[in-house]
Amino acid sequence: MIEPNFWHFLAAAFLIAAVPGPGIFYVAARTLSEGRASGFASTAGTALGGLVHVVAGSLGISAIILASAELFSAVKFVGALYLVWLGIKTFRSAGRVMELGSEPTGDKHAFRDGVLVEALNPKTAAFFLAFIPQFLDPTGSNPTLQFIMLGAISVALNTLADIVVVLMASATRTQLIGRPKLMRRLTQGSGVFIASLGLTLALARRPVNG
């Protein structure tokens, strides 16, 4: 890999990670509704889900999915339905009395949800296939390994941004934990937002060049 090319990639990946996207909003919503531990577990899950796309992209699997309207729609709608289901479950959990340190959803479940939410998002696959190849060194050996390395760096930067968001959302939640009515509204709002992410995904179109 050409060194100047790598620094260009790093700068671009950093800027992309710093711009709020669906992943950041999802992690923030989970943290606000369930707490810091759930937020960190969700972040770890979305990171693993992102790595799934990196590996799939390097092996050409993502390209096959994006090239097929049927496969793209299938993955998209499964991911959208899962997000909507999570949103509804979060909204319904708002009726519970929430106390500091009490997490309505286990960390394992939050981690699993994060993996599935990210892995079932074909828009992430499209992003990696459009972004990373621009910075590959055509004269270098093993382009697959180059793709994986750059993709892993991009996922790491996104994860760092998610961690910052979790800490901020957790601090906000801690300040509001003694106000049950407001916490109930906050949890309901988080559920609605997560479900809206699913609806947005359902409306996503397959890339023309896919």
Tab-separated table of C-alpha atoms in Angstrom:
chain	number	residue	atom	x	y	z
A	1	MET	CA	0.000	0.000	0.000
A	2	ILE	CA	1.329	3.439	-0.939
A	3	GLU	CA	1.911	5.447	2.252
A	4	PRO	CA	0.309	8.733	1.075
A	5	ASN	CA	-2.716	6.726	-0.020
A	6	PHE	CA	-3.014	5.263	3.461
A	7	TRP	CA	-2.985	8.682	5.124
A	8	HIS	CA	-5.662	9.874	2.705
A	9	PHE	CA	-7.737	6.844	3.659
A	10	LEU	CA	-7.202	7.453	7.367
A	11	ALA	CA	-8.300	11.078	7.093
A	12	ALA	CA	-11.400	10.153	5.097
A	13	ALA	CA	-12.292	7.275	7.439
A	14	PHE	CA	-11.900	9.536	10.471
A	15	LEU	CA	-14.226	12.160	9.004
A	16	ILE	CA	-16.806	9.526	8.108
A	17	ALA	CA	-16.649	8.053	11.629
A	18	ALA	CA	-17.139	11.506	13.161
A	19	VAL	CA	-20.302	12.194	11.161
A	20	PRO	CA	-23.392	10.843	13.011
A	21	GLY	CA	-24.983	7.957	11.153
A	22	PRO	CA	-27.570	5.232	11.784
A	23	GLY	CA	-25.088	3.162	13.820
A	24	ILE	CA	-24.366	6.003	16.220
A	25	PHE	CA	-28.051	6.804	16.625
A	26	TYR	CA	-28.865	3.146	17.247
A	27	VAL	CA	-26.186	2.792	19.945
A	28	ALA	CA	-27.295	6.052	21.561
A	29	ALA	CA	-30.911	4.905	21.649
A	30	ARG	CA	-29.989	1.573	23.238
A	31	THR	CA	-27.835	3.333	25.845
A	32	LEU	CA	-30.549	5.832	26.750
A	33	SER	CA	-33.152	3.118	27.143
A	34	GLU	CA	-31.055	0.376	28.783
A	35	GLY	CA	-27.883	1.881	30.223
A	36	ARG	CA	-24.133	2.019	29.668
A	37	ALA	CA	-23.478	-1.738	29.779
A	38	SER	CA	-26.071	-2.350	27.087
A	39	GLY	CA	-24.621	0.499	25.045
A	40	PHE	CA	-21.114	-0.957	25.168
A	41	ALA	CA	-22.455	-4.420	24.334
A	42	SER	CA	-24.368	-2.972	21.375
A	43	THR	CA	-21.213	-1.180	20.237
A	44	ALA	CA	-19.203	-4.403	20.351
A	45	GLY	CA	-21.961	-6.116	18.397
A	46	THR	CA	-22.120	-3.493	15.664
A	47	ALA	CA	-18.321	-3.638	15.407
A	48	LEU	CA	-18.435	-7.386	14.806
A	49	GLY	CA	-21.278	-6.888	12.348
A	50	GLY	CA	-19.140	-4.332	10.510
A	51	LEU	CA	-16.274	-6.818	10.322
A	52	VAL	CA	-18.683	-9.323	8.798
A	53	HIS	CA	-19.246	-6.856	5.955
A	54	VAL	CA	-15.507	-6.258	5.620
A	55	VAL	CA	-14.775	-9.962	5.201
A	56	ALA	CA	-17.798	-10.464	2.939
A	57	GLY	CA	-16.695	-7.524	0.809
A	58	SER	CA	-13.131	-8.816	0.495
A	59	LEU	CA	-14.414	-12.224	-0.627
A	60	GLY	CA	-16.894	-10.806	-3.135
A	61	ILE	CA	-19.972	-11.970	-1.221
A	62	SER	CA	-21.271	-8.422	-0.705
A	63	ALA	CA	-20.908	-7.687	-4.419
A	64	ILE	CA	-23.066	-10.712	-5.220
A	65	ILE	CA	-25.773	-9.568	-2.789
A	66	LEU	CA	-25.755	-6.009	-4.122
A	67	ALA	CA	-25.865	-7.244	-7.709
A	68	SER	CA	-29.011	-9.253	-7.053
A	69	ALA	CA	-32.191	-7.272	-6.497
A	70	GLU	CA	-33.777	-10.279	-4.804
A	71	LEU	CA	-30.907	-10.913	-2.380
A	72	PHE	CA	-30.565	-7.217	-1.593
A	73	SER	CA	-34.274	-6.910	-0.832
A	74	ALA	CA	-34.279	-10.063	1.288
A	75	VAL	CA	-31.368	-8.946	3.465
A	76	LYS	CA	-32.742	-5.401	3.658
A	77	PHE	CA	-36.206	-6.402	4.799
A	78	VAL	CA	-34.963	-8.944	7.340
A	79	GLY	CA	-32.740	-6.240	8.837
A	80	ALA	CA	-35.562	-3.690	8.750
A	81	LEU	CA	-38.038	-6.040	10.429
A	82	TYR	CA	-35.494	-6.842	13.131
A	83	LEU	CA	-34.970	-3.149	13.875
A	84	VAL	CA	-38.715	-2.500	13.988
A	85	TRP	CA	-39.142	-5.450	16.354
A	86	LEU	CA	-36.376	-4.130	18.615
A	87	GLY	CA	-37.994	-0.699	18.582
A	88	ILE	CA	-41.380	-2.093	19.573
A	89	LYS	CA	-39.807	-4.193	22.339
A	90	THR	CA	-37.955	-1.141	23.672
A	91	PHE	CA	-41.116	0.961	23.585
A	92	ARG	CA	-43.066	-1.669	25.506
A	93	SER	CA	-40.303	-1.990	28.109
A	94	ALA	CA	-40.830	1.674	29.012
A	95	GLY	CA	-43.678	0.630	31.297
A	96	ARG	CA	-41.216	-0.964	33.705
A	97	VAL	CA	-39.843	0.956	36.653
A	98	MET	CA	-36.213	1.637	35.732
A	99	GLU	CA	-33.594	2.082	38.402
A	100	LEU	CA	-29.912	2.874	38.049
A	101	GLY	CA	-27.988	-0.330	37.493
A	102	SER	CA	-31.079	-2.199	36.391
A	103	GLU	CA	-30.835	-3.295	32.778
A	104	PRO	CA	-34.039	-4.624	31.142
A	105	THR	CA	-32.017	-6.365	28.444
A	106	GLY	CA	-28.971	-8.537	29.130
A	107	ASP	CA	-25.603	-7.602	27.705
A	108	LYS	CA	-25.554	-10.801	25.651
A	109	HIS	CA	-28.842	-9.870	24.022
A	110	ALA	CA	-27.615	-6.336	23.315
A	111	PHE	CA	-24.443	-7.732	21.750
A	112	ARG	CA	-26.416	-10.155	19.599
A	113	ASP	CA	-28.795	-7.419	18.512
A	114	GLY	CA	-25.864	-5.189	17.543
A	115	VAL	CA	-24.315	-7.918	15.413
A	116	LEU	CA	-27.558	-8.689	13.601
A	117	VAL	CA	-28.563	-5.059	13.098
A	118	GLU	CA	-25.248	-4.228	11.438
A	119	ALA	CA	-24.719	-7.506	9.570
A	120	LEU	CA	-28.228	-7.369	8.087
A	121	ASN	CA	-27.765	-3.827	6.764
A	122	PRO	CA	-26.866	-4.007	3.046
A	123	LYS	CA	-26.193	-0.261	3.055
A	124	THR	CA	-23.086	-0.975	5.122
A	125	ALA	CA	-21.947	-3.495	2.536
A	126	ALA	CA	-22.489	-0.944	-0.220
A	127	PHE	CA	-20.465	1.629	1.703
A	128	PHE	CA	-17.434	-0.602	2.124
A	129	LEU	CA	-17.506	-1.675	-1.524
A	130	ALA	CA	-17.672	1.943	-2.670
A	131	PHE	CA	-15.214	3.431	-0.167
A	132	ILE	CA	-12.334	1.032	0.428
A	133	PRO	CA	-11.360	0.119	-3.181
A	134	GLN	CA	-10.467	3.768	-3.814
A	135	PHE	CA	-7.483	3.386	-1.475
A	136	LEU	CA	-6.174	-0.029	-2.497
A	137	ASP	CA	-2.710	-0.189	-4.038
A	138	PRO	CA	-3.174	-1.861	-7.454
A	139	THR	CA	0.551	-2.627	-7.611
A	140	GLY	CA	0.616	-4.210	-4.176
A	141	SER	CA	0.206	-7.876	-3.398
A	142	ASN	CA	-2.911	-9.498	-1.944
A	143	PRO	CA	-5.679	-6.917	-2.492
A	144	THR	CA	-7.968	-9.059	-0.324
A	145	LEU	CA	-5.712	-8.525	2.678
A	146	GLN	CA	-5.508	-4.799	1.888
A	147	PHE	CA	-9.308	-4.615	1.830
A	148	ILE	CA	-9.600	-6.402	5.178
A	149	MET	CA	-6.953	-4.214	6.832
A	150	LEU	CA	-8.498	-0.942	5.660
A	151	GLY	CA	-11.970	-2.184	6.521
A	152	ALA	CA	-10.872	-3.167	10.016
A	153	ILE	CA	-9.378	0.292	10.564
A	154	SER	CA	-12.626	1.900	9.402
A	155	VAL	CA	-14.646	-0.292	11.774
A	156	ALA	CA	-12.273	0.568	14.646
A	157	LEU	CA	-12.735	4.300	14.067
A	158	ASN	CA	-16.497	3.896	13.910
A	159	THR	CA	-16.376	1.923	17.156
A	160	LEU	CA	-14.395	4.653	18.906
A	161	ALA	CA	-17.038	7.169	17.861
A	162	ASP	CA	-19.756	4.846	19.195
A	163	ILE	CA	-17.939	4.548	22.541
A	164	VAL	CA	-17.888	8.328	22.908
A	165	VAL	CA	-21.618	8.415	22.157
A	166	VAL	CA	-22.300	5.684	24.723
A	167	LEU	CA	-20.474	7.660	27.416
A	168	MET	CA	-22.391	10.828	26.588
A	169	ALA	CA	-25.760	9.080	26.432
A	170	SER	CA	-25.017	7.225	29.662
A	171	ALA	CA	-24.226	10.483	31.454
A	172	THR	CA	-27.523	11.930	30.249
A	173	ARG	CA	-29.395	8.840	31.413
A	174	THR	CA	-27.769	8.992	34.851
A	175	GLN	CA	-28.965	12.563	35.308
A	176	LEU	CA	-32.531	11.571	34.435
A	177	ILE	CA	-32.708	8.242	36.248
A	178	GLY	CA	-34.404	9.792	39.296
A	179	ARG	CA	-37.266	11.068	37.170
A	180	PRO	CA	-39.276	7.929	36.239
A	181	LYS	CA	-41.873	9.678	34.086
A	182	LEU	CA	-39.210	11.384	31.980
A	183	MET	CA	-37.233	8.136	31.784
A	184	ARG	CA	-40.357	6.375	30.558
A	185	ARG	CA	-40.779	8.968	27.809
A	186	LEU	CA	-37.106	8.719	26.949
A	187	THR	CA	-37.306	4.945	26.624
A	188	GLN	CA	-40.427	5.205	24.493
A	189	GLY	CA	-38.700	7.758	22.289
A	190	SER	CA	-35.702	5.446	21.930
A	191	GLY	CA	-38.000	2.638	20.856
A	192	VAL	CA	-39.717	4.811	18.280
A	193	PHE	CA	-36.342	5.953	16.955
A	194	ILE	CA	-34.985	2.415	16.633
A	195	ALA	CA	-38.133	1.368	14.779
A	196	SER	CA	-37.815	4.404	12.498
A	197	LEU	CA	-34.294	3.270	11.593
A	198	GLY	CA	-35.850	0.008	10.468
A	199	LEU	CA	-38.425	1.821	8.343
A	200	THR	CA	-35.660	3.936	6.804
A	201	LEU	CA	-33.711	0.783	5.958
A	202	ALA	CA	-36.796	-0.776	4.389
A	203	LEU	CA	-37.037	2.201	2.018
A	204	ALA	CA	-33.356	2.026	1.013
A	205	ARG	CA	-32.722	1.470	-2.681
A	206	ARG	CA	-30.170	-0.863	-4.180
A	207	PRO	CA	-27.128	1.009	-5.554
A	208	VAL	CA	-27.388	1.486	-9.309
A	209	ASN	CA	-23.914	0.127	-9.826
A	210	GLY	CA	-24.655	-2.848	-7.601
